[in-house]
DNA sequence: CAGCGGCGTTAGTGGTCGTTAACCTGAAGG
DNA sequence: CCTTCAGGTTAACGACCACTAACGCCGCTG
């Protein structure tokens, strides 16, 4: 049951807070925010129930920190990739490729967070929810900008919808059998990469007619 | 607040049960199964709280009927389309196109159910969950079979993952701004259709290398 | 060694929520 | 007109649950 943390010697032991956040994320993703009790979260890290309140103001605060954290990391990572790929002389295609790769890494490494990200937004306090939404919007904007440079023809609304749709595609990893069922992590990543590029490619050309 | 039911004269008035299911689906999708109280569901149909128990054995029963119903309709509709498109002399491409069109119709017309479908599976009683999963599996199988005829090269596991990914793409409609933000329903459908076909097209060819 | 602060513990409390009980009403039917 | 029954009502109960209170242990640090 207790699979070893498998930590590379370089990185420090996770703090209690981090343990709690990690287990809470897993449990929330499995059974929903309201479906998990504080006693369960405590038990998952070896302490019991109210001991959590030494580290967090409440259950809501855990969820808030998780969702704000995801959104920040997604946006920051995306912005970094745009800057790096651009300053490396890459065109829009290279930038988009880097965004896709980054999102795939995230989707494969943090499945639980991906699940929470759009499942439990409604449970946040207004201020937190606004912050998360703002970060999400900025992240989407990164994508929309680069996709529009690559495919200038479609309306912006179409591009925005396409970006959301590709997010849905990439975020489908939690629905693939537990270990992935695919040969390995890299195979899954490669497949998702191809599918995402294929979807965006269909933005410019008329797209195959269904009765082809 | 009370937008008229807008019923075409042909179809009969919805029964109380159907009203309840419809409102429950909307509320569950908005705030999660555990986030909605029976009193709210009752209020949404103009009766109050425990009056629901004249129509359903409990809150769980409503969710179960919703999820089983969706799964059945999805699978039945998919099977019908496969049969019809096949007997009309269509090749795998036409059959896949019909499956995609059907799924898009569903995703656009029943957003709330799409949301519930993979969000609240865990809240079901074991027997119900097994039934839903079985129907889902059969539905996926319809897609895998036809996609494999169209793209014989990839491993079956890859095809299965691709199908799940395209589901994620098509089911992204709930994340597009409330009214759709797109020009209209048909425009959204056309866009999703193109993206889905584009993704599947990338299954066979090597797919664009990221550093293209 | 005093004491103090970080980190747990267990017991209790208030509130919410699903569900049941008991009762009411109005329309259909003999 | 009396009965029946579908479909409501309000009141109450019991379980659960997030959170607080009160207390204990231990490793610092001066």
Coordinates of C-alpha atoms (C1' of nucleotides) in Angstrom, one line a residue:
Chain A
X1 CA 0.0 0.0 0.0
X2 CA 2.7 2.4 1.0
X3 CA 4.7 2.8 -2.2
X4 CA 8.0 4.3 -1.4
X5 CA 8.3 8.0 -2.1
X6 CA 11.1 7.2 -4.6
X7 CA 12.9 10.5 -4.2
X8 CA 16.1 11.3 -6.1
X9 CA 18.8 12.1 -3.5
X10 CA 19.1 15.6 -4.9
X11 CA 15.7 16.9 -3.9
X12 CA 14.8 17.5 -0.2
X13 CA 12.3 15.5 1.8
X14 CA 8.8 16.9 1.3
X15 CA 7.6 19.1 4.1
X16 CA 4.4 18.1 6.0
X17 CA 2.5 20.8 4.1
X18 CA 3.5 19.3 0.8
X19 CA 2.6 15.8 1.9
X20 CA -0.8 17.0 2.9
X21 CA -1.3 18.9 -0.3
X22 CA -0.2 15.9 -2.3
X23 CA -2.5 13.4 -0.6
X24 CA -5.4 15.9 -0.5
X25 CA -5.1 16.3 -4.3
X26 CA -5.2 12.6 -4.8
X27 CA -8.2 12.1 -2.6
X28 CA -10.1 15.1 -4.0
X29 CA -9.5 13.9 -7.5
X30 CA -10.7 10.4 -6.6
X31 CA -13.9 11.2 -4.7
X32 CA -14.5 14.9 -5.0
X33 CA -13.9 17.7 -2.6
X34 CA -17.1 17.1 -0.6
X35 CA -16.6 13.4 -0.7
X36 CA -13.4 13.5 1.4
X37 CA -13.4 14.1 5.1
X38 CA -10.6 15.8 6.9
X39 CA -10.0 12.7 8.9
X40 CA -9.2 10.8 5.7
X41 CA -6.7 13.4 4.6
X42 CA -5.1 13.3 8.0
X43 CA -5.0 9.5 8.0
X44 CA -3.3 9.6 4.5
X45 CA -0.3 11.4 6.0
X46 CA -0.2 9.6 9.3
X47 CA -1.8 12.2 11.5
X48 CA -5.3 12.3 12.5
X49 CA -8.1 14.7 11.7
X50 CA -7.8 18.1 13.4
X51 CA -4.0 17.9 13.3
X52 CA -4.3 19.3 9.8
X53 CA -5.3 22.7 11.3
X54 CA -1.8 23.2 12.4
X55 CA -0.9 23.6 8.8
X56 CA -4.0 24.9 7.0
X57 CA -6.7 27.3 8.0
X58 CA -9.3 24.7 6.8
X59 CA -10.3 22.3 4.1
X60 CA -11.1 25.1 1.7
X61 CA -7.6 26.5 2.2
X62 CA -6.1 23.3 1.0
X63 CA -8.2 23.2 -2.2
X64 CA -7.5 26.9 -2.8
X65 CA -3.7 26.4 -2.5
X66 CA -3.9 23.5 -4.8
X67 CA -5.9 25.2 -7.5
X68 CA -4.0 28.5 -7.4
X69 CA -0.8 26.6 -7.4
X70 CA -1.7 24.6 -10.5
X71 CA -2.8 27.7 -12.4
X72 CA 0.3 29.6 -11.5
X73 CA 2.6 26.8 -12.5
X74 CA 0.8 26.2 -15.8
X75 CA 0.9 29.9 -16.7
X76 CA 4.4 30.5 -15.5
X77 CA 5.6 27.4 -17.4
X78 CA 3.8 28.4 -20.5
X79 CA 5.2 32.0 -20.5
X80 CA 8.7 30.7 -19.9
X81 CA 8.4 28.3 -22.9
X82 CA 7.0 31.0 -25.1
X83 CA 9.9 33.3 -24.2
X84 CA 12.6 30.6 -24.6
X85 CA 11.3 29.3 -27.8
X86 CA 10.9 32.7 -29.3
X87 CA 14.3 34.0 -28.2
X88 CA 15.8 30.8 -29.6
X89 CA 14.6 32.0 -33.0
X90 CA 11.8 29.6 -33.3
X91 CA 8.7 30.5 -35.4
X92 CA 5.1 30.1 -34.2
X93 CA 5.2 26.4 -35.0
X94 CA 8.1 25.8 -32.7
X95 CA 6.5 27.9 -29.9
X96 CA 3.3 26.0 -30.2
X97 CA 5.2 22.7 -30.1
X98 CA 6.8 23.8 -26.9
X99 CA 3.5 24.8 -25.3
X100 CA 2.1 21.4 -26.3
X101 CA 5.0 19.5 -24.9
X102 CA 4.9 21.5 -21.7
X103 CA 1.2 20.8 -21.3
X104 CA 1.6 17.1 -21.9
X105 CA 4.3 16.9 -19.3
X106 CA 1.9 18.5 -16.8
X107 CA -1.0 16.3 -17.8
X108 CA 1.1 13.2 -17.4
X109 CA 2.8 14.1 -14.2
X110 CA 0.0 15.7 -12.3
X111 CA -3.1 13.8 -13.3
X112 CA -4.9 14.5 -10.0
X113 CA -4.3 18.3 -10.4
X114 CA -5.6 18.2 -13.9
X115 CA -8.7 16.6 -12.7
X116 CA -9.2 19.1 -9.9
X117 CA -8.5 22.0 -12.1
X118 CA -11.9 22.3 -13.7
X119 CA -13.9 20.0 -11.4
X120 CA -13.7 21.9 -8.2
X121 CA -13.4 25.5 -9.2
X122 CA -16.9 26.2 -8.0
X123 CA -16.0 25.3 -4.4
X124 CA -13.5 28.1 -4.0
X125 CA -14.1 31.4 -2.2
X126 CA -14.9 34.2 -4.7
X127 CA -11.5 35.9 -4.4
X128 CA -9.6 32.6 -5.0
X129 CA -11.8 31.6 -7.8
X130 CA -11.3 35.0 -9.5
X131 CA -7.5 34.6 -9.2
X132 CA -7.6 31.1 -10.7
X133 CA -9.8 32.2 -13.5
X134 CA -7.5 35.1 -14.3
X135 CA -4.5 32.8 -14.5
X136 CA -6.4 30.3 -16.6
X137 CA -7.4 33.2 -19.0
X138 CA -3.8 34.3 -19.3
X139 CA -2.6 30.8 -20.0
X140 CA -5.2 30.4 -22.7
X141 CA -4.1 33.8 -24.1
X142 CA -0.6 32.5 -24.6
X143 CA -1.9 29.7 -26.7
X144 CA -4.4 31.8 -28.6
X145 CA -1.7 34.3 -29.6
X146 CA 0.6 31.8 -31.0
X147 CA -2.1 29.7 -32.7
X148 CA -3.4 32.9 -34.4
X149 CA 0.1 33.6 -35.7
X150 CA 0.2 30.1 -37.2
X151 CA -3.4 30.1 -38.5
X152 CA -4.4 33.7 -39.3
X153 CA -7.6 32.8 -41.2
X154 CA -10.1 31.7 -38.5
X155 CA -12.0 34.0 -36.2
X156 CA -10.4 34.6 -32.8
X157 CA -13.4 32.9 -31.2
X158 CA -12.8 29.8 -33.3
X159 CA -9.2 29.7 -32.3
X160 CA -10.1 30.1 -28.6
X161 CA -12.6 27.3 -28.8
X162 CA -10.0 25.1 -30.6
X163 CA -7.5 25.8 -27.8
X164 CA -10.0 24.7 -25.2
X165 CA -10.8 21.6 -27.2
X166 CA -7.1 20.7 -27.4
X167 CA -6.8 21.2 -23.7
X168 CA -9.7 18.7 -23.4
X169 CA -7.7 16.3 -25.6
X170 CA -4.5 16.6 -23.7
X171 CA -6.2 16.4 -20.3
X172 CA -7.8 13.1 -21.2
X173 CA -4.9 11.3 -19.6
X174 CA -6.8 10.6 -16.4
X175 CA -9.3 8.6 -18.4
X176 CA -6.7 6.2 -19.9
X177 CA -6.4 3.1 -17.8
X178 CA -4.6 3.6 -14.5
X179 CA -1.0 2.9 -15.4
X180 CA -1.6 4.3 -18.9
X181 CA -2.1 1.0 -20.7
X182 CA 0.2 2.5 -23.3
X183 CA 3.7 1.0 -23.7
X184 CA 5.2 3.8 -21.7
X185 CA 5.1 7.4 -20.7
X186 CA 7.0 8.6 -23.7
X187 CA 4.7 6.7 -26.1
X188 CA 1.7 8.3 -24.6
X189 CA 3.4 11.7 -24.8
X190 CA 4.2 11.1 -28.4
X191 CA 0.7 10.1 -29.3
X192 CA -0.9 13.1 -27.6
X193 CA 1.6 15.3 -29.3
X194 CA 0.6 14.0 -32.7
X195 CA -3.1 14.2 -32.0
X196 CA -2.8 17.8 -30.8
X197 CA -0.8 18.9 -33.8
X198 CA -3.3 17.1 -36.0
X199 CA -6.2 18.9 -34.5
X200 CA -4.5 22.3 -34.9
X201 CA -3.5 21.5 -38.4
X202 CA -7.2 21.0 -39.2
X203 CA -7.8 24.7 -38.3
X204 CA -6.5 26.1 -41.5
X205 CA -7.4 23.7 -44.3
X206 CA -11.1 23.2 -44.8
X207 CA -10.9 19.9 -42.9
X208 CA -11.9 16.6 -44.4
X209 CA -15.6 16.5 -45.3
X210 CA -17.4 13.8 -43.2
X211 CA -18.7 12.2 -46.4
X212 CA -15.2 12.0 -47.9
Chain B
X1 CA -35.5 33.9 -14.6
X2 CA -38.1 31.3 -15.7
X3 CA -37.1 30.9 -19.3
X4 CA -40.1 29.3 -21.1
X5 CA -39.8 25.6 -21.7
X6 CA -40.0 26.3 -25.5
X7 CA -41.5 23.0 -26.4
X8 CA -42.5 22.2 -29.9
X9 CA -46.2 21.4 -30.0
X10 CA -45.5 17.8 -31.1
X11 CA -43.7 16.6 -27.9
X12 CA -45.7 16.0 -24.8
X13 CA -45.2 18.0 -21.6
X14 CA -42.4 16.7 -19.5
X15 CA -43.4 14.5 -16.6
X16 CA -42.5 15.5 -13.1
X17 CA -39.8 12.8 -13.0
X18 CA -38.3 14.3 -16.1
X19 CA -38.4 17.8 -14.7
X20 CA -36.6 16.6 -11.6
X21 CA -34.0 14.7 -13.6
X22 CA -33.4 17.7 -15.8
X23 CA -32.9 20.2 -13.0
X24 CA -30.9 17.7 -10.9
X25 CA -28.6 17.2 -13.8
X26 CA -28.1 21.0 -14.2
X27 CA -27.5 21.4 -10.5
X28 CA -25.2 18.4 -10.1
X29 CA -23.1 19.7 -13.1
X30 CA -22.9 23.1 -11.5
X31 CA -21.9 22.3 -8.0
X32 CA -21.3 18.6 -7.8
X33 CA -23.4 15.8 -6.4
X34 CA -22.5 16.4 -2.8
X35 CA -22.7 20.1 -3.3
X36 CA -26.4 20.1 -4.0
X37 CA -29.1 19.5 -1.4
X38 CA -32.4 17.8 -2.0
X39 CA -34.1 21.0 -0.9
X40 CA -32.5 22.8 -3.8
X41 CA -33.5 20.2 -6.3
X42 CA -37.1 20.4 -5.0
X43 CA -37.1 24.2 -5.2
X44 CA -35.9 24.0 -8.8
X45 CA -39.1 22.2 -9.8
X46 CA -41.4 24.1 -7.5
X47 CA -41.9 21.5 -4.8
X48 CA -40.0 21.4 -1.6
X49 CA -37.5 19.0 -0.3
X50 CA -38.9 15.6 0.8
X51 CA -41.6 15.8 -1.9
X52 CA -38.9 14.3 -4.2
X53 CA -39.3 11.0 -2.4
X54 CA -42.6 10.5 -4.1
X55 CA -40.7 10.1 -7.4
X56 CA -37.3 8.7 -6.4
X57 CA -36.0 6.4 -3.8
X58 CA -33.3 8.9 -2.9
X59 CA -30.7 11.3 -4.1
X60 CA -28.5 8.5 -5.3
X61 CA -31.3 7.1 -7.4
X62 CA -31.5 10.3 -9.3
X63 CA -27.8 10.3 -10.1
X64 CA -27.9 6.6 -11.0
X65 CA -30.8 7.1 -13.4
X66 CA -29.0 10.1 -15.0
X67 CA -25.7 8.3 -15.6
X68 CA -27.2 5.0 -16.7
X69 CA -29.5 6.9 -19.0
X70 CA -26.7 8.9 -20.6
X71 CA -24.6 5.8 -21.1
X72 CA -27.4 3.9 -22.7
X73 CA -28.4 6.7 -25.1
X74 CA -24.8 7.2 -26.1
X75 CA -24.2 3.6 -26.8
X76 CA -27.5 3.0 -28.5
X77 CA -27.1 6.1 -30.7
X78 CA -23.6 5.1 -31.6
X79 CA -24.6 1.5 -32.5
X80 CA -27.5 2.8 -34.6
X81 CA -25.2 5.1 -36.5
X82 CA -22.7 2.4 -37.2
X83 CA -25.4 0.1 -38.5
X84 CA -27.1 2.8 -40.6
X85 CA -23.9 4.2 -42.1
X86 CA -22.6 0.7 -42.8
X87 CA -25.8 -0.5 -44.5
X88 CA -25.9 2.7 -46.5
X89 CA -22.7 1.4 -48.1
X90 CA -20.4 3.8 -46.3
X91 CA -16.8 2.9 -45.7
X92 CA -15.0 3.3 -42.3
X93 CA -14.5 7.0 -43.0
X94 CA -18.2 7.6 -43.3
X95 CA -19.0 5.5 -40.3
X96 CA -16.4 7.4 -38.2
X97 CA -17.8 10.7 -39.5
X98 CA -21.3 9.7 -38.4
X99 CA -20.0 8.7 -34.9
X100 CA -18.3 12.0 -34.6
X101 CA -21.4 13.9 -35.6
X102 CA -23.5 12.0 -33.2
X103 CA -21.2 12.6 -30.3
X104 CA -21.0 16.3 -31.2
X105 CA -24.8 16.5 -31.1
X106 CA -24.8 14.9 -27.7
X107 CA -22.0 17.2 -26.4
X108 CA -23.8 20.3 -27.6
X109 CA -27.3 19.4 -26.5
X110 CA -26.6 17.8 -23.1
X111 CA -23.6 19.6 -21.6
X112 CA -24.7 19.0 -18.1
X113 CA -24.8 15.2 -18.7
X114 CA -21.4 15.3 -20.4
X115 CA -20.0 16.9 -17.3
X116 CA -21.6 14.4 -14.9
X117 CA -20.7 11.4 -17.0
X118 CA -17.1 11.2 -15.9
X119 CA -17.3 13.5 -12.8
X120 CA -19.7 11.6 -10.6
X121 CA -19.2 8.0 -11.6
X122 CA -17.5 7.3 -8.2
X123 CA -20.7 8.3 -6.3
X124 CA -22.7 5.4 -7.7
X125 CA -23.5 2.1 -6.0
X126 CA -21.3 -0.7 -7.2
X127 CA -23.9 -2.3 -9.4
X128 CA -24.9 0.9 -11.1
X129 CA -21.3 1.9 -11.6
X130 CA -20.5 -1.5 -13.2
X131 CA -23.4 -1.0 -15.6
X132 CA -22.3 2.4 -16.6
X133 CA -18.8 1.3 -17.1
X134 CA -19.9 -1.6 -19.2
X135 CA -21.9 0.7 -21.5
X136 CA -19.0 3.1 -21.7
X137 CA -16.7 0.3 -22.7
X138 CA -19.1 -0.9 -25.4
X139 CA -19.4 2.7 -26.8
X140 CA -15.6 3.0 -26.9
X141 CA -15.4 -0.3 -28.6
X142 CA -17.6 1.0 -31.5
X143 CA -15.2 3.8 -32.1
X144 CA -12.0 1.6 -31.7
X145 CA -13.3 -0.9 -34.2
X146 CA -14.0 1.7 -36.9
X147 CA -10.9 3.7 -36.3
X148 CA -8.8 0.6 -36.5
X149 CA -10.3 -0.2 -39.9
X150 CA -9.4 3.3 -41.0
X151 CA -5.9 3.3 -39.5
X152 CA -4.6 -0.3 -39.3
X153 CA -1.0 0.6 -38.4
X154 CA -1.1 1.7 -34.8
X155 CA -1.3 -0.6 -31.8
X156 CA -4.8 -1.1 -30.5
X157 CA -3.8 0.5 -27.2
X158 CA -2.8 3.6 -29.1
X159 CA -6.1 3.7 -31.0
X160 CA -8.0 3.3 -27.7
X161 CA -6.1 6.2 -26.2
X162 CA -6.7 8.3 -29.2
X163 CA -10.4 7.6 -29.0
X164 CA -10.4 8.7 -25.4
X165 CA -8.4 11.8 -26.3
X166 CA -10.9 12.8 -29.0
X167 CA -13.7 12.3 -26.5
X168 CA -11.9 14.8 -24.3
X169 CA -11.7 17.1 -27.2
X170 CA -15.4 16.8 -28.1
X171 CA -16.5 17.0 -24.5
X172 CA -14.8 20.3 -24.1
X173 CA -17.9 22.2 -24.9
X174 CA -18.8 22.9 -21.3
X175 CA -15.6 24.9 -21.1
X176 CA -16.5 27.2 -23.9
X177 CA -18.1 30.4 -22.6
X178 CA -21.7 29.9 -21.5
X179 CA -23.7 30.6 -24.7
X180 CA -20.8 29.2 -26.8
X181 CA -19.1 32.5 -27.7
X182 CA -19.0 31.0 -31.2
X183 CA -21.2 32.4 -34.0
X184 CA -23.7 29.6 -33.5
X185 CA -24.4 26.0 -32.7
X186 CA -23.6 24.9 -36.2
X187 CA -20.3 26.8 -36.3
X188 CA -19.2 25.1 -33.1
X189 CA -20.2 21.7 -34.4
X190 CA -18.3 22.3 -37.6
X191 CA -15.2 23.3 -35.8
X192 CA -15.3 20.3 -33.4
X193 CA -15.9 18.1 -36.4
X194 CA -12.8 19.4 -38.2
X195 CA -10.6 19.2 -35.1
X196 CA -11.7 15.6 -34.4
X197 CA -11.0 14.5 -38.0
X198 CA -7.7 16.3 -37.8
X199 CA -6.7 14.5 -34.7
X200 CA -7.6 11.1 -36.1
X201 CA -5.8 11.9 -39.3
X202 CA -2.6 12.4 -37.3
X203 CA -2.9 8.7 -36.2
X204 CA -1.6 7.3 -39.4
X205 CA 1.0 9.7 -40.8
X206 CA 4.0 10.2 -38.6
X207 CA 2.7 13.6 -37.5
X208 CA 4.6 16.8 -37.6
X209 CA 7.8 16.8 -35.7
X210 CA 7.8 19.4 -33.0
X211 CA 11.0 21.0 -34.3
X212 CA 9.6 21.3 -37.8
Chain C
dC1 C1' 17.3 23.4 33.5
dA2 C1' 13.5 26.5 32.5
dG3 C1' 10.4 27.5 29.3
dC4 C1' 8.6 27.9 25.0
dG5 C1' 6.9 26.9 20.5
dG6 C1' 5.9 23.5 16.9
dC7 C1' 3.1 19.7 16.4
dG8 C1' 0.1 16.2 17.8
dT9 C1' -3.7 14.1 20.5
dT10 C1' -8.8 13.3 22.1
dA11 C1' -13.4 15.1 23.2
dG12 C1' -16.9 18.0 22.1
dT13 C1' -20.0 21.2 19.5
dG14 C1' -22.9 23.3 16.1
dG15 C1' -24.7 22.9 11.7
dT16 C1' -26.0 20.7 7.6
dC17 C1' -28.3 17.2 5.2
dG18 C1' -30.6 12.9 3.7
dT19 C1' -34.4 10.5 5.0
dT20 C1' -38.7 9.2 7.5
dA21 C1' -43.2 10.1 9.7
dA22 C1' -47.5 12.0 10.0
dC23 C1' -50.7 14.6 8.0
dC24 C1' -53.4 17.2 4.2
dT25 C1' -55.8 18.1 -0.3
dG26 C1' -58.1 17.6 -4.6
dA27 C1' -59.5 14.9 -8.4
dA28 C1' -61.3 10.4 -10.1
dG29 C1' -64.7 6.7 -9.7
dG30 C1' -68.2 3.7 -8.2
Chain D
dC1 C1' -71.2 11.1 -1.0
dC2 C1' -67.6 8.3 0.4
dT3 C1' -63.2 6.3 -0.7
dT4 C1' -58.9 6.1 -2.6
dC5 C1' -54.8 7.5 -4.2
dA6 C1' -51.2 10.4 -6.2
dG7 C1' -48.6 14.0 -4.9
dG8 C1' -47.8 17.3 -1.9
dT9 C1' -46.8 19.6 3.1
dT10 C1' -44.1 20.4 7.7
dA11 C1' -41.7 18.6 11.7
dA12 C1' -38.3 15.7 13.5
dC13 C1' -34.5 12.5 13.7
dG14 C1' -30.0 10.6 13.2
dA15 C1' -25.6 10.6 11.0
dC16 C1' -21.9 13.0 9.5
dC17 C1' -18.5 16.4 9.4
dA18 C1' -15.7 20.7 9.7
dC19 C1' -13.9 22.9 13.2
dT20 C1' -12.6 24.4 18.2
dA21 C1' -11.0 23.6 22.9
dA22 C1' -8.0 21.8 26.0
dC23 C1' -4.3 19.4 26.9
dG24 C1' 0.4 16.7 26.2
dC25 C1' 5.0 15.8 24.4
dC26 C1' 9.5 17.0 22.9
dG27 C1' 13.4 19.4 21.0
dC28 C1' 15.3 23.7 20.9
dT29 C1' 17.6 27.8 23.0
dG30 C1' 19.3 31.0 26.5

